[in-house]
Amino acid sequence: MSRRTGVSERLLRYYEQAELIHAERRANGYREYSDQTVDTVHRVRALLAAGLPIRIIRRVLPCTYDTAGLRPCPGILTSLRDQLSVLDQRAADLETARRLLRQTITATENAANQAQAPGQPNSLTPPRRIALAPARSRKRGRRPLLSGGSEAR
């Protein structure tokens, strides 16, 4: 089955444990899969590629046909919409992280360029700290991890 699907034996065992596929056991203990299992494994892979977790795939799988086509089964659209919301939130979080990383890179490059400017002391002047995370509330007595400005020096 591994050769036929391109999926590792370990992953096939995981799919079996997760009740996505089923295998009969031979007398020697080897697993024997039906021809239909090849299609099922391809459907599981397509649904995973679409961002669905195993717990949702388990519910969606009986409604699949072809590689990733779905019949409208009860509750499926709600599950798919909920997962889309999760993915949308992850994408927004990643975009925020990317923006902050770009800002950090730019600020670090600017600090490096200022330190290399002619007539500027470069090794004796401590580098300016760069804000990596938003400052926490001072009401709780916490200071920011890193911040710019005079208080960080």
PDB file of C-alpha atoms in Angstrom:
ATOM      1  CA  MET A   1       0.000   0.000   0.000  1.00  0.00           C
ATOM      2  CA  SER A   2       2.872   2.322   0.775  1.00  0.00           C
ATOM      3  CA  ARG A   3       4.300   1.902  -2.736  1.00  0.00           C
ATOM      4  CA  ARG A   4       0.884   2.291  -4.358  1.00  0.00           C
ATOM      5  CA  THR A   5       0.016   5.509  -2.529  1.00  0.00           C
ATOM      6  CA  GLY A   6       3.415   7.113  -1.874  1.00  0.00           C
ATOM      7  CA  VAL A   7       2.534   7.276   1.834  1.00  0.00           C
ATOM      8  CA  SER A   8       4.886   5.811   4.430  1.00  0.00           C
ATOM      9  CA  GLU A   9       3.958   2.621   6.270  1.00  0.00           C
ATOM     10  CA  ARG A  10       4.023   4.548   9.524  1.00  0.00           C
ATOM     11  CA  LEU A  11       1.511   7.071   8.194  1.00  0.00           C
ATOM     12  CA  LEU A  12      -0.725   4.274   6.921  1.00  0.00           C
ATOM     13  CA  ARG A  13      -0.706   2.762  10.418  1.00  0.00           C
ATOM     14  CA  TYR A  14      -1.624   6.178  11.821  1.00  0.00           C
ATOM     15  CA  TYR A  15      -4.540   6.481   9.366  1.00  0.00           C
ATOM     16  CA  GLU A  16      -5.659   3.021  10.442  1.00  0.00           C
ATOM     17  CA  GLN A  17      -5.407   3.971  14.124  1.00  0.00           C
ATOM     18  CA  ALA A  18      -7.374   7.169  13.398  1.00  0.00           C
ATOM     19  CA  GLU A  19     -10.046   4.975  11.742  1.00  0.00           C
ATOM     20  CA  LEU A  20      -9.633   6.584   8.327  1.00  0.00           C
ATOM     21  CA  ILE A  21      -8.703   3.302   6.636  1.00  0.00           C
ATOM     22  CA  HIS A  22      -9.165  -0.350   7.523  1.00  0.00           C
ATOM     23  CA  ALA A  23      -6.917  -3.343   6.938  1.00  0.00           C
ATOM     24  CA  GLU A  24      -7.553  -7.047   7.348  1.00  0.00           C
ATOM     25  CA  ARG A  25      -4.870  -9.085   9.086  1.00  0.00           C
ATOM     26  CA  ARG A  26      -3.387 -12.133   7.424  1.00  0.00           C
ATOM     27  CA  ALA A  27      -2.393 -15.189   9.457  1.00  0.00           C
ATOM     28  CA  ASN A  28       1.222 -13.980   9.415  1.00  0.00           C
ATOM     29  CA  GLY A  29       0.189 -10.593  10.886  1.00  0.00           C
ATOM     30  CA  TYR A  30       0.660  -8.591   7.677  1.00  0.00           C
ATOM     31  CA  ARG A  31      -1.962  -6.028   6.809  1.00  0.00           C
ATOM     32  CA  GLU A  32      -4.054  -6.497   3.701  1.00  0.00           C
ATOM     33  CA  TYR A  33      -5.775  -3.458   2.234  1.00  0.00           C
ATOM     34  CA  SER A  34      -8.600  -3.394  -0.288  1.00  0.00           C
ATOM     35  CA  ASP A  35      -8.186  -1.667  -3.656  1.00  0.00           C
ATOM     36  CA  GLN A  36     -10.588   1.019  -2.426  1.00  0.00           C
ATOM     37  CA  THR A  37      -8.071   1.976   0.277  1.00  0.00           C
ATOM     38  CA  VAL A  38      -5.775   3.498  -2.346  1.00  0.00           C
ATOM     39  CA  ASP A  39      -8.518   5.990  -3.265  1.00  0.00           C
ATOM     40  CA  THR A  40      -9.268   6.631   0.401  1.00  0.00           C
ATOM     41  CA  VAL A  41      -5.615   7.418   1.153  1.00  0.00           C
ATOM     42  CA  HIS A  42      -5.522   9.856  -1.794  1.00  0.00           C
ATOM     43  CA  ARG A  43      -8.681  11.532  -0.478  1.00  0.00           C
ATOM     44  CA  VAL A  44      -7.197  11.818   3.011  1.00  0.00           C
ATOM     45  CA  ARG A  45      -4.037  13.386   1.560  1.00  0.00           C
ATOM     46  CA  ALA A  46      -6.107  15.879  -0.473  1.00  0.00           C
ATOM     47  CA  LEU A  47      -8.160  16.856   2.584  1.00  0.00           C
ATOM     48  CA  LEU A  48      -5.001  17.266   4.669  1.00  0.00           C
ATOM     49  CA  ALA A  49      -3.560  19.484   1.931  1.00  0.00           C
ATOM     50  CA  ALA A  50      -6.735  21.589   2.173  1.00  0.00           C
ATOM     51  CA  GLY A  51      -5.891  22.253   5.815  1.00  0.00           C
ATOM     52  CA  LEU A  52      -8.351  19.903   7.491  1.00  0.00           C
ATOM     53  CA  PRO A  53      -7.270  18.120  10.674  1.00  0.00           C
ATOM     54  CA  ILE A  54      -7.794  14.376  11.097  1.00  0.00           C
ATOM     55  CA  ARG A  55     -10.755  14.860  13.464  1.00  0.00           C
ATOM     56  CA  ILE A  56     -12.670  16.699  10.718  1.00  0.00           C
ATOM     57  CA  ILE A  57     -11.456  14.385   7.954  1.00  0.00           C
ATOM     58  CA  ARG A  58     -12.935  11.479   9.905  1.00  0.00           C
ATOM     59  CA  ARG A  59     -16.378  13.151   9.640  1.00  0.00           C
ATOM     60  CA  VAL A  60     -15.932  14.380   6.062  1.00  0.00           C
ATOM     61  CA  LEU A  61     -14.432  11.231   4.531  1.00  0.00           C
ATOM     62  CA  PRO A  62     -17.753   9.332   4.115  1.00  0.00           C
ATOM     63  CA  CYS A  63     -19.026  12.284   2.061  1.00  0.00           C
ATOM     64  CA  THR A  64     -16.088  12.344  -0.379  1.00  0.00           C
ATOM     65  CA  TYR A  65     -15.938  11.162  -3.948  1.00  0.00           C
ATOM     66  CA  ASP A  66     -13.139  11.365  -6.502  1.00  0.00           C
ATOM     67  CA  THR A  67      -9.991  12.925  -5.077  1.00  0.00           C
ATOM     68  CA  ALA A  68     -11.476  15.761  -3.030  1.00  0.00           C
ATOM     69  CA  GLY A  69     -15.083  16.189  -4.102  1.00  0.00           C
ATOM     70  CA  LEU A  70     -17.671  16.384  -1.319  1.00  0.00           C
ATOM     71  CA  ARG A  71     -21.346  15.572  -1.257  1.00  0.00           C
ATOM     72  CA  PRO A  72     -23.412  17.854   0.986  1.00  0.00           C
ATOM     73  CA  CYS A  73     -23.753  15.699   4.107  1.00  0.00           C
ATOM     74  CA  PRO A  74     -25.348  17.043   7.319  1.00  0.00           C
ATOM     75  CA  GLY A  75     -22.985  19.210   9.349  1.00  0.00           C
ATOM     76  CA  ILE A  76     -20.173  19.137   6.797  1.00  0.00           C
ATOM     77  CA  LEU A  77     -20.479  22.752   5.686  1.00  0.00           C
ATOM     78  CA  THR A  78     -20.421  23.942   9.282  1.00  0.00           C
ATOM     79  CA  SER A  79     -17.252  21.949   9.963  1.00  0.00           C
ATOM     80  CA  LEU A  80     -15.602  23.268   6.805  1.00  0.00           C
ATOM     81  CA  ARG A  81     -16.549  26.878   7.568  1.00  0.00           C
ATOM     82  CA  ASP A  82     -15.270  26.545  11.135  1.00  0.00           C
ATOM     83  CA  GLN A  83     -11.949  25.194   9.867  1.00  0.00           C
ATOM     84  CA  LEU A  84     -11.724  28.006   7.320  1.00  0.00           C
ATOM     85  CA  SER A  85     -12.114  30.498  10.177  1.00  0.00           C
ATOM     86  CA  VAL A  86      -9.262  28.778  12.034  1.00  0.00           C
ATOM     87  CA  LEU A  87      -7.055  28.964   8.934  1.00  0.00           C
ATOM     88  CA  ASP A  88      -7.991  32.619   8.358  1.00  0.00           C
ATOM     89  CA  GLN A  89      -6.929  33.447  11.924  1.00  0.00           C
ATOM     90  CA  ARG A  90      -3.636  31.576  11.483  1.00  0.00           C
ATOM     91  CA  ALA A  91      -2.997  33.474   8.255  1.00  0.00           C
ATOM     92  CA  ALA A  92      -3.652  36.782  10.013  1.00  0.00           C
ATOM     93  CA  ASP A  93      -1.313  35.794  12.863  1.00  0.00           C
ATOM     94  CA  LEU A  94       1.388  34.808  10.379  1.00  0.00           C
ATOM     95  CA  GLU A  95       0.990  38.095   8.517  1.00  0.00           C
ATOM     96  CA  THR A  96       1.409  39.989  11.790  1.00  0.00           C
ATOM     97  CA  ALA A  97       4.536  37.974  12.583  1.00  0.00           C
ATOM     98  CA  ARG A  98       5.911  38.641   9.090  1.00  0.00           C
ATOM     99  CA  ARG A  99       5.264  42.379   9.439  1.00  0.00           C
ATOM    100  CA  LEU A 100       7.009  42.490  12.825  1.00  0.00           C
ATOM    101  CA  LEU A 101       9.953  40.508  11.501  1.00  0.00           C
ATOM    102  CA  ARG A 102      10.291  42.861   8.506  1.00  0.00           C
ATOM    103  CA  GLN A 103      10.236  45.852  10.890  1.00  0.00           C
ATOM    104  CA  THR A 104      12.879  44.220  13.084  1.00  0.00           C
ATOM    105  CA  ILE A 105      15.097  43.499  10.078  1.00  0.00           C
ATOM    106  CA  THR A 106      14.733  47.074   8.809  1.00  0.00           C
ATOM    107  CA  ALA A 107      15.472  48.573  12.234  1.00  0.00           C
ATOM    108  CA  THR A 108      18.485  46.279  12.656  1.00  0.00           C
ATOM    109  CA  GLU A 109      19.798  47.179   9.189  1.00  0.00           C
ATOM    110  CA  ASN A 110      19.336  50.888   9.945  1.00  0.00           C
ATOM    111  CA  ALA A 111      21.197  50.517  13.248  1.00  0.00           C
ATOM    112  CA  ALA A 112      24.016  48.641  11.485  1.00  0.00           C
ATOM    113  CA  ASN A 113      24.230  51.313   8.774  1.00  0.00           C
ATOM    114  CA  GLN A 114      24.371  54.101  11.384  1.00  0.00           C
ATOM    115  CA  ALA A 115      27.138  52.308  13.242  1.00  0.00           C
ATOM    116  CA  GLN A 116      29.186  52.068  10.039  1.00  0.00           C
ATOM    117  CA  ALA A 117      28.718  55.728   9.063  1.00  0.00           C
ATOM    118  CA  PRO A 118      32.021  57.637   8.669  1.00  0.00           C
ATOM    119  CA  GLY A 119      33.080  59.583  11.747  1.00  0.00           C
ATOM    120  CA  GLN A 120      30.788  57.595  14.032  1.00  0.00           C
ATOM    121  CA  PRO A 121      32.221  55.442  16.793  1.00  0.00           C
ATOM    122  CA  ASN A 122      31.058  51.935  16.066  1.00  0.00           C
ATOM    123  CA  SER A 123      32.404  49.602  18.713  1.00  0.00           C
ATOM    124  CA  LEU A 124      32.192  51.916  21.732  1.00  0.00           C
ATOM    125  CA  THR A 125      28.579  52.991  21.309  1.00  0.00           C
ATOM    126  CA  PRO A 126      26.087  50.420  22.615  1.00  0.00           C
ATOM    127  CA  PRO A 127      23.481  49.473  20.003  1.00  0.00           C
ATOM    128  CA  ARG A 128      19.999  50.884  20.370  1.00  0.00           C
ATOM    129  CA  ARG A 129      17.546  48.220  21.493  1.00  0.00           C
ATOM    130  CA  ILE A 130      14.752  47.387  19.145  1.00  0.00           C
ATOM    131  CA  ALA A 131      11.140  46.763  20.142  1.00  0.00           C
ATOM    132  CA  LEU A 132      10.291  43.157  19.277  1.00  0.00           C
ATOM    133  CA  ALA A 133       7.023  42.931  21.179  1.00  0.00           C
ATOM    134  CA  PRO A 134       4.423  45.462  22.276  1.00  0.00           C
ATOM    135  CA  ALA A 135       5.080  46.913  25.717  1.00  0.00           C
ATOM    136  CA  ARG A 136       3.085  45.373  28.547  1.00  0.00           C
ATOM    137  CA  SER A 137       0.994  47.465  30.887  1.00  0.00           C
ATOM    138  CA  ARG A 138       3.044  49.269  33.525  1.00  0.00           C
ATOM    139  CA  LYS A 139       0.080  49.059  35.905  1.00  0.00           C
ATOM    140  CA  ARG A 140       1.005  45.460  36.586  1.00  0.00           C
ATOM    141  CA  GLY A 141       4.612  46.407  37.222  1.00  0.00           C
ATOM    142  CA  ARG A 142       5.990  44.706  34.134  1.00  0.00           C
ATOM    143  CA  ARG A 143       8.506  46.250  31.811  1.00  0.00           C
ATOM    144  CA  PRO A 144       8.738  45.582  28.104  1.00  0.00           C
ATOM    145  CA  LEU A 145      11.162  42.862  27.062  1.00  0.00           C
ATOM    146  CA  LEU A 146      12.961  45.171  24.628  1.00  0.00           C
ATOM    147  CA  SER A 147      12.102  48.723  23.810  1.00  0.00           C
ATOM    148  CA  GLY A 148      13.581  51.676  22.028  1.00  0.00           C
ATOM    149  CA  GLY A 149      14.372  55.055  23.520  1.00  0.00           C
ATOM    150  CA  SER A 150      16.364  56.251  26.507  1.00  0.00           C
ATOM    151  CA  GLU A 151      14.877  53.991  29.162  1.00  0.00           C
ATOM    152  CA  ALA A 152      16.320  50.884  27.513  1.00  0.00           C
ATOM    153  CA  ARG A 153      19.899  52.163  27.557  1.00  0.00           C
TER     154      ARG A 153
END
